[in-house]
mmCIF file of C-alpha atoms in Angstrom:
data_model
loop_
_atom_site.group_PDB
_atom_site.id
_atom_site.type_symbol
_atom_site.label_atom_id
_atom_site.label_comp_id
_atom_site.label_asym_id
_atom_site.label_seq_id
_atom_site.Cartn_x
_atom_site.Cartn_y
_atom_site.Cartn_z
ATOM 1 C CA MET A 1 -5.174 -13.394 -3.930
ATOM 2 C CA THR A 2 -6.221 -9.776 -3.507
ATOM 3 C CA THR A 3 -6.047 -7.149 -0.832
ATOM 4 C CA THR A 4 -9.061 -5.498 0.692
ATOM 5 C CA ASP A 5 -9.789 -2.095 -0.816
ATOM 6 C CA PRO A 6 -10.192 0.200 2.202
ATOM 7 C CA THR A 7 -12.526 2.500 0.271
ATOM 8 C CA THR A 8 -15.204 -0.107 -0.360
ATOM 9 C CA GLN A 9 -17.206 -2.946 1.081
ATOM 10 C CA SER A 10 -19.311 -5.325 -0.977
ATOM 11 C CA VAL A 11 -23.031 -4.709 -1.347
ATOM 12 C CA ALA A 12 -25.739 -6.686 -3.043
ATOM 13 C CA ALA A 13 -26.556 -5.697 -6.607
ATOM 14 C CA GLY A 14 -29.237 -3.051 -6.706
ATOM 15 C CA GLU A 15 -28.833 -2.051 -3.057
ATOM 16 C CA SER A 16 -29.432 1.663 -2.609
ATOM 17 C CA VAL A 17 -26.736 3.687 -0.899
ATOM 18 C CA ALA A 18 -27.384 6.960 0.922
ATOM 19 C CA PHE A 19 -24.822 9.683 0.287
ATOM 20 C CA GLY A 20 -26.400 12.119 2.714
ATOM 21 C CA THR A 21 -28.307 15.351 2.226
ATOM 22 C CA ASP A 22 -25.635 18.046 2.446
ATOM 23 C CA GLU A 23 -24.381 19.867 -0.643
ATOM 24 C CA GLU A 24 -21.202 17.788 -1.059
ATOM 25 C CA ALA A 25 -23.124 14.536 -0.768
ATOM 26 C CA ARG A 26 -25.721 15.694 -3.307
ATOM 27 C CA ARG A 27 -22.969 16.679 -5.753
ATOM 28 C CA VAL A 28 -21.364 13.265 -5.505
ATOM 29 C CA GLY A 29 -24.690 11.443 -5.724
ATOM 30 C CA ASP A 30 -25.675 13.397 -8.835
ATOM 31 C CA ALA A 31 -22.273 12.694 -10.414
ATOM 32 C CA VAL A 32 -22.666 8.958 -9.802
ATOM 33 C CA ASP A 33 -26.170 9.024 -11.254
ATOM 34 C CA ARG A 34 -24.867 10.683 -14.435
ATOM 35 C CA LEU A 35 -21.909 8.306 -14.657
ATOM 36 C CA LEU A 36 -24.079 5.195 -14.440
ATOM 37 C CA ALA A 37 -26.724 6.612 -16.777
ATOM 38 C CA GLU A 38 -24.154 7.306 -19.490
ATOM 39 C CA HIS A 39 -21.727 4.425 -18.928
ATOM 40 C CA ASP A 40 -23.037 0.955 -18.066
ATOM 41 C CA PRO A 41 -20.196 -0.918 -16.256
ATOM 42 C CA ARG A 42 -21.817 -4.255 -17.157
ATOM 43 C CA THR A 43 -21.279 -3.698 -20.887
ATOM 44 C CA LEU A 44 -18.333 -1.284 -20.958
ATOM 45 C CA ASP A 45 -14.698 -2.340 -20.847
ATOM 46 C CA ALA A 46 -13.394 -2.034 -17.266
ATOM 47 C CA ARG A 47 -10.649 0.440 -18.161
ATOM 48 C CA ALA A 48 -13.032 2.542 -20.228
ATOM 49 C CA PHE A 49 -15.459 2.700 -17.319
ATOM 50 C CA ARG A 50 -12.719 3.710 -14.899
ATOM 51 C CA GLY A 51 -11.677 6.418 -17.366
ATOM 52 C CA ALA A 52 -15.220 7.747 -17.357
ATOM 53 C CA GLN A 53 -15.251 7.548 -13.551
ATOM 54 C CA TYR A 54 -12.051 9.605 -13.427
ATOM 55 C CA ASP A 55 -13.433 12.206 -15.831
ATOM 56 C CA ALA A 56 -16.549 12.489 -13.665
ATOM 57 C CA GLY A 57 -14.416 13.369 -10.630
ATOM 58 C CA LEU A 58 -15.210 10.073 -8.911
ATOM 59 C CA ALA A 59 -11.767 8.469 -8.852
ATOM 60 C CA TRP A 60 -10.587 10.205 -5.674
ATOM 61 C CA VAL A 61 -13.475 12.515 -4.728
ATOM 62 C CA HIS A 62 -11.313 14.515 -2.297
ATOM 63 C CA PHE A 63 -8.825 15.446 -5.051
ATOM 64 C CA PRO A 64 -9.302 18.806 -6.798
ATOM 65 C CA ALA A 65 -11.603 19.045 -9.801
ATOM 66 C CA GLY A 66 -9.779 18.131 -12.993
ATOM 67 C CA TYR A 67 -7.592 15.542 -11.269
ATOM 68 C CA GLY A 68 -10.143 12.797 -10.756
ATOM 69 C CA GLY A 69 -11.897 14.545 -7.873
ATOM 70 C CA LEU A 70 -14.580 16.989 -6.855
ATOM 71 C CA GLY A 71 -12.873 18.584 -3.861
ATOM 72 C CA VAL A 72 -15.240 17.026 -1.334
ATOM 73 C CA ARG A 73 -14.681 15.057 1.853
ATOM 74 C CA PRO A 74 -12.912 11.699 1.324
ATOM 75 C CA ALA A 75 -15.517 9.669 3.237
ATOM 76 C CA LEU A 76 -17.852 9.982 0.232
ATOM 77 C CA GLN A 77 -15.501 7.798 -1.827
ATOM 78 C CA ARG A 78 -16.758 4.729 -0.007
ATOM 79 C CA GLU A 79 -20.301 5.447 -1.176
ATOM 80 C CA VAL A 80 -19.110 5.955 -4.753
ATOM 81 C CA GLU A 81 -17.417 2.571 -4.739
ATOM 82 C CA ARG A 82 -20.480 0.883 -3.285
ATOM 83 C CA ARG A 83 -22.692 2.331 -5.978
ATOM 84 C CA VAL A 84 -20.472 1.441 -8.922
ATOM 85 C CA ARG A 85 -19.864 -2.088 -7.572
ATOM 86 C CA ALA A 86 -23.605 -2.608 -7.116
ATOM 87 C CA ALA A 87 -24.059 -1.475 -10.726
ATOM 88 C CA GLY A 88 -21.615 -4.119 -11.944
ATOM 89 C CA ALA A 89 -18.220 -2.399 -12.022
ATOM 90 C CA ALA A 90 -15.286 -4.782 -11.694
ATOM 91 C CA GLU A 91 -13.182 -4.926 -8.534
ATOM 92 C CA ARG A 92 -9.731 -3.365 -8.794
ATOM 93 C CA SER A 93 -6.780 -5.713 -8.870
ATOM 94 C CA SER A 94 -4.389 -5.400 -5.933
ATOM 95 C CA GLY A 95 -1.725 -4.756 -8.563
ATOM 96 C CA VAL A 96 -2.916 -1.127 -8.686
ATOM 97 C CA PHE A 97 -2.409 -0.693 -4.927
ATOM 98 C CA PHE A 98 0.820 1.305 -5.169
ATOM 99 C CA GLY A 99 -0.478 3.718 -7.759
ATOM 100 C CA HIS A 100 -3.975 4.230 -6.452
ATOM 101 C CA PHE A 101 -3.222 4.596 -2.740
ATOM 102 C CA LEU A 102 0.419 5.756 -2.591
ATOM 103 C CA ALA A 103 1.522 7.468 -5.798
ATOM 104 C CA ALA A 104 -1.744 9.312 -6.483
ATOM 105 C CA PRO A 105 -1.913 11.315 -3.224
ATOM 106 C CA THR A 106 1.815 12.019 -3.511
ATOM 107 C CA ILE A 107 1.523 13.368 -7.044
ATOM 108 C CA VAL A 108 -1.619 15.406 -6.423
ATOM 109 C CA THR A 109 0.069 16.972 -3.357
ATOM 110 C CA HIS A 110 3.568 17.600 -4.684
ATOM 111 C CA GLY A 111 3.533 17.062 -8.452
ATOM 112 C CA SER A 112 3.647 19.706 -11.144
ATOM 113 C CA GLU A 113 0.654 20.387 -13.352
ATOM 114 C CA GLU A 114 2.346 18.387 -16.093
ATOM 115 C CA ALA A 115 2.915 15.418 -13.753
ATOM 116 C CA LYS A 116 -0.692 15.419 -12.571
ATOM 117 C CA GLN A 117 -2.012 15.462 -16.113
ATOM 118 C CA ARG A 118 0.455 12.799 -17.242
ATOM 119 C CA PHE A 119 0.114 10.244 -14.456
ATOM 120 C CA LEU A 120 -3.185 10.361 -12.575
ATOM 121 C CA ARG A 121 -5.696 9.173 -15.183
ATOM 122 C CA PRO A 122 -3.775 6.137 -16.535
ATOM 123 C CA MET A 123 -2.901 5.269 -12.938
ATOM 124 C CA PHE A 124 -6.581 5.098 -11.998
ATOM 125 C CA THR A 125 -7.704 3.236 -15.102
ATOM 126 C CA GLY A 126 -5.022 0.591 -14.593
ATOM 127 C CA GLU A 127 -3.288 1.307 -17.883
ATOM 128 C CA GLU A 128 -0.090 1.959 -15.937
ATOM 129 C CA VAL A 129 0.877 -0.114 -12.913
ATOM 130 C CA TRP A 130 3.146 1.446 -10.290
ATOM 131 C CA CYS A 131 5.702 0.122 -7.827
ATOM 132 C CA GLN A 132 7.744 1.658 -5.015
ATOM 133 C CA LEU A 133 11.544 2.058 -5.226
ATOM 134 C CA PHE A 134 12.558 3.247 -1.767
ATOM 135 C CA SER A 135 14.575 0.721 0.280
ATOM 136 C CA GLU A 136 18.192 -0.145 -0.511
ATOM 137 C CA PRO A 137 20.569 -2.805 0.847
ATOM 138 C CA GLY A 138 22.110 -0.152 3.106
ATOM 139 C CA ALA A 139 19.034 1.998 3.629
ATOM 140 C CA GLY A 140 15.953 0.148 4.759
ATOM 141 C CA SER A 141 14.767 1.304 8.159
ATOM 142 C CA ASP A 142 16.874 4.455 7.755
ATOM 143 C CA LEU A 143 15.585 5.458 4.334
ATOM 144 C CA ALA A 144 17.305 8.840 4.415
ATOM 145 C CA SER A 145 20.680 7.069 4.205
ATOM 146 C CA LEU A 146 19.974 5.908 0.640
ATOM 147 C CA ALA A 147 22.834 6.081 -1.852
ATOM 148 C CA THR A 148 21.157 5.857 -5.293
ATOM 149 C CA ARG A 149 22.486 8.940 -7.122
ATOM 150 C CA ALA A 150 20.730 11.159 -9.620
ATOM 151 C CA VAL A 151 22.924 13.642 -11.505
ATOM 152 C CA ARG A 152 21.362 16.294 -13.704
ATOM 153 C CA ASP A 153 22.238 16.348 -17.392
ATOM 154 C CA GLY A 154 20.322 19.156 -19.076
ATOM 155 C CA ASP A 155 16.619 18.321 -19.054
ATOM 156 C CA GLU A 156 17.319 14.794 -17.814
ATOM 157 C CA TRP A 157 18.699 13.062 -14.740
ATOM 158 C CA VAL A 158 21.113 10.130 -14.909
ATOM 159 C CA VAL A 159 20.469 7.611 -12.142
ATOM 160 C CA ASN A 160 22.707 4.869 -10.763
ATOM 161 C CA GLY A 161 22.024 2.630 -7.787
ATOM 162 C CA GLN A 162 20.179 -0.371 -6.404
ATOM 163 C CA LYS A 163 16.762 -0.727 -4.775
ATOM 164 C CA VAL A 164 15.457 -3.796 -2.961
ATOM 165 C CA TRP A 165 12.200 -5.367 -1.654
ATOM 166 C CA ASN A 166 10.250 -3.818 -4.512
ATOM 167 C CA THR A 167 6.830 -5.459 -4.512
ATOM 168 C CA LEU A 168 5.461 -6.299 -7.989
ATOM 169 C CA ALA A 169 8.221 -4.329 -9.744
ATOM 170 C CA HIS A 170 8.242 -7.090 -12.370
ATOM 171 C CA ILE A 171 4.762 -6.072 -13.598
ATOM 172 C CA ALA A 172 5.128 -2.324 -13.018
ATOM 173 C CA ASP A 173 5.258 0.319 -15.718
ATOM 174 C CA ILE A 174 6.337 3.206 -13.491
ATOM 175 C CA GLY A 175 8.167 3.344 -10.175
ATOM 176 C CA MET A 176 8.183 5.852 -7.325
ATOM 177 C CA LEU A 177 11.898 6.538 -6.939
ATOM 178 C CA VAL A 178 13.764 8.450 -4.228
ATOM 179 C CA THR A 179 17.349 9.406 -5.069
ATOM 180 C CA ARG A 180 20.230 11.411 -3.643
ATOM 181 C CA THR A 181 20.905 14.537 -5.672
ATOM 182 C CA ASP A 182 23.170 16.411 -3.230
ATOM 183 C CA PRO A 183 25.607 14.341 -1.131
ATOM 184 C CA ASP A 184 27.121 17.401 0.560
ATOM 185 C CA VAL A 185 24.149 18.307 2.751
ATOM 186 C CA PRO A 186 22.617 16.341 5.670
ATOM 187 C CA LYS A 187 20.991 13.126 4.530
ATOM 188 C CA HIS A 188 17.367 14.287 4.813
ATOM 189 C CA LYS A 189 17.998 17.419 2.731
ATOM 190 C CA GLY A 190 19.741 16.035 -0.338
ATOM 191 C CA LEU A 191 16.986 13.770 -1.692
ATOM 192 C CA THR A 192 14.784 14.171 -4.771
ATOM 193 C CA TYR A 193 11.709 12.143 -5.749
ATOM 194 C CA PHE A 194 10.996 10.944 -9.309
ATOM 195 C CA ALA A 195 8.702 8.772 -11.331
ATOM 196 C CA VAL A 196 10.772 6.348 -13.419
ATOM 197 C CA ASP A 197 9.854 4.315 -16.489
ATOM 198 C CA MET A 198 10.390 0.689 -15.454
ATOM 199 C CA HIS A 199 10.863 -0.315 -19.112
ATOM 200 C CA ALA A 200 13.551 2.287 -19.829
ATOM 201 C CA PRO A 201 17.133 1.309 -20.769
ATOM 202 C CA GLY A 202 19.269 0.880 -17.667
ATOM 203 C CA VAL A 203 16.413 -0.358 -15.450
ATOM 204 C CA GLU A 204 16.788 -4.049 -14.571
ATOM 205 C CA VAL A 205 14.371 -6.003 -12.347
ATOM 206 C CA ARG A 206 15.567 -9.220 -10.697
ATOM 207 C CA PRO A 207 13.335 -11.555 -8.674
ATOM 208 C CA LEU A 208 13.788 -12.235 -4.965
ATOM 209 C CA ARG A 209 12.417 -15.680 -4.231
ATOM 210 C CA GLN A 210 10.508 -15.851 -0.959
ATOM 211 C CA ILE A 211 10.009 -18.670 1.514
ATOM 212 C CA THR A 212 6.620 -19.306 -0.149
ATOM 213 C CA GLY A 213 8.281 -20.040 -3.495
ATOM 214 C CA GLU A 214 6.918 -16.807 -4.952
ATOM 215 C CA ALA A 215 8.923 -13.843 -6.188
ATOM 216 C CA GLU A 216 6.465 -11.117 -5.292
ATOM 217 C CA PHE A 217 9.436 -8.972 -4.244
ATOM 218 C CA ASN A 218 12.293 -7.834 -6.464
ATOM 219 C CA GLU A 219 15.536 -5.929 -6.531
ATOM 220 C CA VAL A 220 15.978 -3.193 -9.116
ATOM 221 C CA TYR A 221 19.289 -2.044 -10.587
ATOM 222 C CA LEU A 222 19.541 1.380 -12.220
ATOM 223 C CA THR A 223 22.554 1.810 -14.482
ATOM 224 C CA ASP A 224 22.799 5.180 -16.239
ATOM 225 C CA ALA A 225 19.006 5.220 -16.389
ATOM 226 C CA ARG A 226 17.693 8.523 -17.718
ATOM 227 C CA ILE A 227 14.654 10.309 -16.272
ATOM 228 C CA PRO A 228 13.220 13.514 -17.779
ATOM 229 C CA ASP A 229 13.042 16.413 -15.345
ATOM 230 C CA ALA A 230 9.315 16.600 -16.122
ATOM 231 C CA TRP A 231 8.973 13.307 -14.215
ATOM 232 C CA ARG A 232 10.356 14.851 -11.036
ATOM 233 C CA ILE A 233 7.790 14.960 -8.222
ATOM 234 C CA GLY A 234 8.330 17.968 -5.971
ATOM 235 C CA GLU A 235 11.239 20.342 -5.785
ATOM 236 C CA ILE A 236 14.899 19.339 -6.000
ATOM 237 C CA GLY A 237 16.108 18.455 -2.511
ATOM 238 C CA GLU A 238 12.564 17.999 -1.188
ATOM 239 C CA GLY A 239 12.478 14.228 -1.707
ATOM 240 C CA TRP A 240 12.277 13.430 1.997
ATOM 241 C CA ARG A 241 9.178 15.583 2.487
ATOM 242 C CA VAL A 242 7.561 14.089 -0.625
ATOM 243 C CA SER A 243 8.387 10.536 0.431
ATOM 244 C CA LEU A 244 6.756 11.119 3.828
ATOM 245 C CA THR A 245 3.455 11.639 2.000
ATOM 246 C CA THR A 246 3.885 8.282 0.296
ATOM 247 C CA LEU A 247 4.870 6.512 3.516
ATOM 248 C CA ALA A 248 2.009 8.009 5.513
ATOM 249 C CA ASN A 249 -0.516 6.847 2.933
ATOM 250 C CA GLU A 250 1.092 3.408 2.827
ATOM 251 C CA ARG A 251 0.757 2.908 6.582
ATOM 252 C CA VAL A 252 -2.790 4.213 6.726
ATOM 253 C CA THR A 253 -3.852 2.043 3.781
ATOM 254 C CA ILE A 254 -2.272 -1.149 5.125
ATOM 255 C CA GLY A 255 -3.557 -0.409 8.598
ATOM 256 C CA GLY A 256 -6.996 0.549 7.358
ATOM 257 C CA GLY A 257 -7.821 -2.500 5.312
ATOM 258 C CA GLY A 258 -5.044 -3.698 3.011
ATOM 259 C CA GLY A 259 -4.482 -7.116 4.488
ATOM 260 C CA GLY A 260 -5.864 -6.841 7.988
ATOM 261 C CA SER A 261 -6.368 -9.794 10.341
ATOM 262 C CA GLY A 262 -9.741 -8.316 11.203
ATOM 263 C CA GLY A 263 -11.773 -7.665 8.052
ATOM 264 C CA PRO A 264 -14.494 -5.041 7.515
ATOM 265 C CA LYS A 265 -17.097 -7.227 9.235
ATOM 266 C CA ARG A 266 -16.909 -8.912 12.626
ATOM 267 C CA GLY A 267 -15.173 -12.267 12.325
ATOM 268 C CA SER A 268 -13.985 -11.704 8.742
ATOM 269 C CA GLY A 269 -10.465 -11.496 7.400
ATOM 270 C CA ALA A 270 -7.663 -13.786 8.519
ATOM 271 C CA ILE A 271 -9.391 -14.735 11.759
ATOM 272 C CA ALA A 272 -12.165 -16.373 9.732
ATOM 273 C CA GLU A 273 -9.626 -18.901 8.454
ATOM 274 C CA ALA A 274 -8.574 -19.780 12.010
ATOM 275 C CA VAL A 275 -12.199 -20.230 13.059
ATOM 276 C CA ARG A 276 -12.868 -22.427 10.022
ATOM 277 C CA ILE A 277 -9.905 -24.666 10.777
ATOM 278 C CA TYR A 278 -10.819 -24.872 14.465
ATOM 279 C CA ARG A 279 -14.355 -25.984 13.657
ATOM 280 C CA GLU A 280 -13.069 -28.536 11.175
ATOM 281 C CA GLN A 281 -10.508 -29.943 13.595
ATOM 282 C CA HIS A 282 -12.903 -29.773 16.550
ATOM 283 C CA GLY A 283 -15.306 -31.971 14.651
ATOM 284 C CA ARG A 284 -12.523 -34.522 14.422
ATOM 285 C CA GLY A 285 -11.815 -34.274 18.132
ATOM 286 C CA ALA A 286 -8.394 -32.759 17.424
ATOM 287 C CA THR A 287 -8.698 -29.615 19.561
ATOM 288 C CA ASP A 288 -8.640 -28.898 23.281
ATOM 289 C CA ALA A 289 -9.577 -26.150 25.724
ATOM 290 C CA ALA A 290 -6.164 -24.477 25.485
ATOM 291 C CA GLN A 291 -6.501 -24.161 21.707
ATOM 292 C CA ARG A 292 -9.981 -22.715 22.119
ATOM 293 C CA ASP A 293 -8.571 -20.107 24.522
ATOM 294 C CA ARG A 294 -5.854 -19.163 22.051
ATOM 295 C CA LEU A 295 -8.455 -18.864 19.285
ATOM 296 C CA MET A 296 -10.639 -16.592 21.393
ATOM 297 C CA LYS A 297 -7.665 -14.394 22.267
ATOM 298 C CA ALA A 298 -6.808 -14.089 18.559
ATOM 299 C CA TRP A 299 -10.449 -13.351 17.712
ATOM 300 C CA THR A 300 -10.579 -10.633 20.376
ATOM 301 C CA ASP A 301 -7.379 -9.037 19.076
ATOM 302 C CA ALA A 302 -8.754 -9.076 15.512
ATOM 303 C CA GLU A 303 -11.988 -7.470 16.696
ATOM 304 C CA CYS A 304 -10.048 -4.753 18.563
ATOM 305 C CA LEU A 305 -8.137 -4.040 15.365
ATOM 306 C CA ARG A 306 -11.352 -3.846 13.357
ATOM 307 C CA LEU A 307 -12.844 -1.380 15.840
ATOM 308 C CA THR A 308 -9.629 0.667 15.845
ATOM 309 C CA ASN A 309 -9.914 0.961 12.066
ATOM 310 C CA GLN A 310 -13.517 2.065 12.410
ATOM 311 C CA ARG A 311 -12.485 4.710 14.932
ATOM 312 C CA ALA A 312 -9.748 5.920 12.581
ATOM 313 C CA ALA A 313 -12.249 6.158 9.722
ATOM 314 C CA ALA A 314 -14.685 8.110 11.908
ATOM 315 C CA ALA A 315 -11.926 10.537 12.941
ATOM 316 C CA ALA A 316 -10.873 11.026 9.321
ATOM 317 C CA ARG A 317 -14.456 11.830 8.300
ATOM 318 C CA VAL A 318 -14.505 14.841 10.622
ATOM 319 C CA GLY A 319 -11.003 15.918 9.613
ATOM 320 C CA ASN A 320 -9.114 14.773 12.700
ATOM 321 C CA PRO A 321 -7.041 11.740 11.688
ATOM 322 C CA GLY A 322 -5.067 10.356 14.604
ATOM 323 C CA PRO A 323 -2.339 7.791 15.160
ATOM 324 C CA GLU A 324 -4.649 4.825 14.545
ATOM 325 C CA GLY A 325 -3.144 4.141 11.102
ATOM 326 C CA SER A 326 0.317 3.529 12.562
ATOM 327 C CA ILE A 327 -1.157 1.568 15.463
ATOM 328 C CA ALA A 328 -3.131 -0.634 13.077
ATOM 329 C CA LYS A 329 -0.088 -1.188 10.838
ATOM 330 C CA LEU A 330 1.856 -2.544 13.813
ATOM 331 C CA ALA A 331 -1.085 -4.557 15.125
ATOM 332 C CA ILE A 332 -1.764 -6.170 11.743
ATOM 333 C CA ALA A 333 1.777 -7.523 11.537
ATOM 334 C CA ILE A 334 1.535 -9.022 15.019
ATOM 335 C CA ASN A 335 -1.982 -10.397 14.575
ATOM 336 C CA GLN A 336 -1.401 -11.933 11.155
ATOM 337 C CA GLN A 337 1.616 -13.877 12.375
ATOM 338 C CA ARG A 338 -0.103 -15.038 15.554
ATOM 339 C CA ILE A 339 -3.288 -16.081 13.745
ATOM 340 C CA PHE A 340 -1.553 -18.177 11.111
ATOM 341 C CA GLU A 341 0.798 -19.730 13.662
ATOM 342 C CA LEU A 342 -2.357 -20.759 15.517
ATOM 343 C CA CYS A 343 -3.730 -22.206 12.271
ATOM 344 C CA MET A 344 -0.621 -24.339 11.879
ATOM 345 C CA ASN A 345 -0.931 -25.592 15.439
ATOM 346 C CA LEU A 346 -4.581 -26.462 14.864
ATOM 347 C CA LEU A 347 -3.736 -28.369 11.681
ATOM 348 C CA GLY A 348 -1.034 -30.380 13.417
ATOM 349 C CA ALA A 349 0.869 -32.683 11.082
ATOM 350 C CA ASP A 350 -1.424 -31.695 8.197
ATOM 351 C CA ALA A 351 0.224 -28.277 8.239
ATOM 352 C CA LEU A 352 3.385 -29.811 6.798
ATOM 353 C CA ALA A 353 1.765 -30.985 3.574
ATOM 354 C CA GLY A 354 -0.306 -29.583 0.746
ATOM 355 C CA PHE A 355 1.644 -26.442 -0.142
ATOM 356 C CA ASP A 356 3.207 -25.778 -3.540
ATOM 357 C CA TYR A 357 6.664 -24.198 -3.316
ATOM 358 C CA THR A 358 7.057 -23.923 -7.097
ATOM 359 C CA PHE A 359 8.817 -20.739 -8.180
ATOM 360 C CA ARG A 360 6.292 -18.240 -9.543
ATOM 361 C CA ARG A 361 5.961 -14.501 -10.056
ATOM 362 C CA PRO A 362 2.516 -13.353 -8.873
ATOM 363 C CA ALA A 363 0.603 -10.406 -10.279
ATOM 364 C CA GLU A 364 -1.197 -9.646 -7.009
ATOM 365 C CA VAL A 365 -0.136 -8.410 -3.589
ATOM 366 C CA GLY A 366 -0.439 -11.355 -1.171
ATOM 367 C CA LEU A 367 -1.330 -9.523 2.026
ATOM 368 C CA GLU A 368 -4.346 -11.386 3.313
ATOM 369 C CA GLY A 369 -5.593 -14.921 3.656
ATOM 370 C CA GLU A 370 -8.556 -16.588 2.035
ATOM 371 C CA GLU A 371 -10.130 -19.898 2.874
ATOM 372 C CA GLY A 372 -7.626 -22.707 2.418
ATOM 373 C CA THR A 373 -4.552 -20.459 2.385
ATOM 374 C CA ALA A 374 -3.334 -20.886 5.958
ATOM 375 C CA ARG A 375 -0.168 -22.750 4.936
ATOM 376 C CA HIS A 376 0.724 -20.029 2.457
ATOM 377 C CA MET A 377 -0.087 -17.173 4.822
ATOM 378 C CA PHE A 378 1.879 -18.696 7.706
ATOM 379 C CA LEU A 379 4.943 -18.197 5.527
ATOM 380 C CA ARG A 380 3.853 -14.993 3.772
ATOM 381 C CA SER A 381 2.989 -13.228 7.039
ATOM 382 C CA ARG A 382 6.689 -13.194 7.972
ATOM 383 C CA ALA A 383 6.909 -10.189 5.645
ATOM 384 C CA ASN A 384 4.122 -8.283 7.411
ATOM 385 C CA SER A 385 6.498 -7.004 10.075
ATOM 386 C CA ILE A 386 8.888 -5.675 7.404
ATOM 387 C CA GLU A 387 6.856 -4.268 4.500
ATOM 388 C CA GLY A 388 5.499 -0.747 4.784
ATOM 389 C CA GLY A 389 7.867 0.001 7.663
ATOM 390 C CA THR A 390 9.307 -2.521 10.081
ATOM 391 C CA SER A 391 7.549 -3.158 13.364
ATOM 392 C CA GLU A 392 10.607 -1.842 15.198
ATOM 393 C CA ILE A 393 10.409 1.466 13.308
ATOM 394 C CA MET A 394 6.656 1.673 13.862
ATOM 395 C CA ARG A 395 7.263 1.338 17.605
ATOM 396 C CA ASN A 396 9.793 4.163 17.405
ATOM 397 C CA ILE A 397 7.291 6.350 15.555
ATOM 398 C CA LEU A 398 4.536 5.648 18.060
ATOM 399 C CA GLY A 399 6.854 6.149 21.017
ATOM 400 C CA GLU A 400 8.387 9.401 19.826
ATOM 401 C CA ARG A 401 5.579 11.081 17.878
ATOM 402 C CA VAL A 402 2.480 9.777 19.667
ATOM 403 C CA LEU A 403 3.604 9.164 23.255
ATOM 404 C CA GLY A 404 6.253 11.886 23.277
ATOM 405 C CA LEU A 405 9.058 9.657 24.541
ATOM 406 C CA PRO A 406 12.703 10.686 24.028
ATOM 407 C CA GLY A 407 14.085 9.796 20.619
ATOM 408 C CA GLU A 408 16.987 7.475 19.972
ATOM 409 C CA PRO A 409 20.397 9.191 19.649
ATOM 410 C CA ARG A 410 21.057 10.224 16.034
ATOM 411 C CA VAL A 411 24.636 11.414 15.766
ATOM 412 C CA ASP A 412 24.629 11.750 11.955
ATOM 413 C CA LYS A 413 21.500 13.877 11.556
ATOM 414 C CA GLU A 414 23.285 17.188 10.928
ATOM 415 C CA LEU A 415 26.366 15.816 9.150
ATOM 416 C CA PRO A 416 26.671 16.034 5.343
ATOM 417 C CA TRP A 417 25.749 12.638 3.894
ATOM 418 C CA SER A 418 29.172 12.375 2.221
ATOM 419 C CA LYS A 419 30.860 12.665 5.629
ATOM 420 C CA VAL A 420 28.868 9.920 7.370
ATOM 421 C CA PRO A 421 30.890 6.680 7.810
ATOM 422 C CA ARG A 422 29.362 3.724 5.984
ATOM 423 C CA SER A 423 30.286 0.086 6.005
#
């Protein structure tokens, strides 16, 4: 099961794609022409082709030249992906989600020259898979309360602590890690962000078995794990600001296509599964008018979400991104759960059979449904209102930062972290 890549939509092989006629579009179009002329994705190893794509500045076209980009507007990336897919390039696995969409923009924005050169290319090619080490047992919704400590020892940092709900950490090579480096300042000011080798001594990954039987999530224990200072992302004490870049990209990516109930085309995505089941059950005389009304309400909600994503993409193209990413993130969680609950109701007693609860450790991010997966997604969608920021926190963000409503009382905001009472 794979997530939808928000930078691309499928096109038929050989279909021409118009980049536009302005200078930026011509630069990108010429770069794609050269890439495909010199590197045939149908005969070249997938990683080798992605390496050539990175070197051509077509990995993230809005990144600066030399870091997988050309310094042009991000909307042109969609056209790049269409062209290379039409030429036969392989789809990216959802296992690269965390690196490609979260770590990359964080590193290119805050990382040192050494970090950019070290991490970006193997991240894009898929040679190194990334995961996210943010939440802790006592610091989930309030990330700034985290307690994982990093203490400097010469050119290294010694890290001790526990992280939890770490998606695909069991297949990851490198993790995005936020730590506390100064406990004697307010909680938001004493954090530092690192990349950490997931195979290093002192890094232990343990599975968290989900209701589906899978262990897509993990908990990670760090015991005297050593991280070179060269793997620090951003300045010491600036970890909160750096992590906000990661979190913003996570919400926009999930909201913009990574597992949406309304896919890129009308009636696609999770709602297509509900329509399929309804038609199948209706043919058996197992549906009624009330179920049809619920289906139409779900379809309308999915279509509203799809159009919201289109509006967000249009705003981003002209450089005015709005709150649609956070709105879509919240709406996806609600819609996914409602749609697959409807699927279970449509299936009736059949919903109780035909699902394999065997323990397994997937190598993909299970965010969206495919045909025949309603039973799985009914269970998996419980996580949608937690991962990437809980729905409760998203409502706070929208209320305070978008609508301008008064914030919740925060009595510990200015206290040194070490002075804040903890259970």
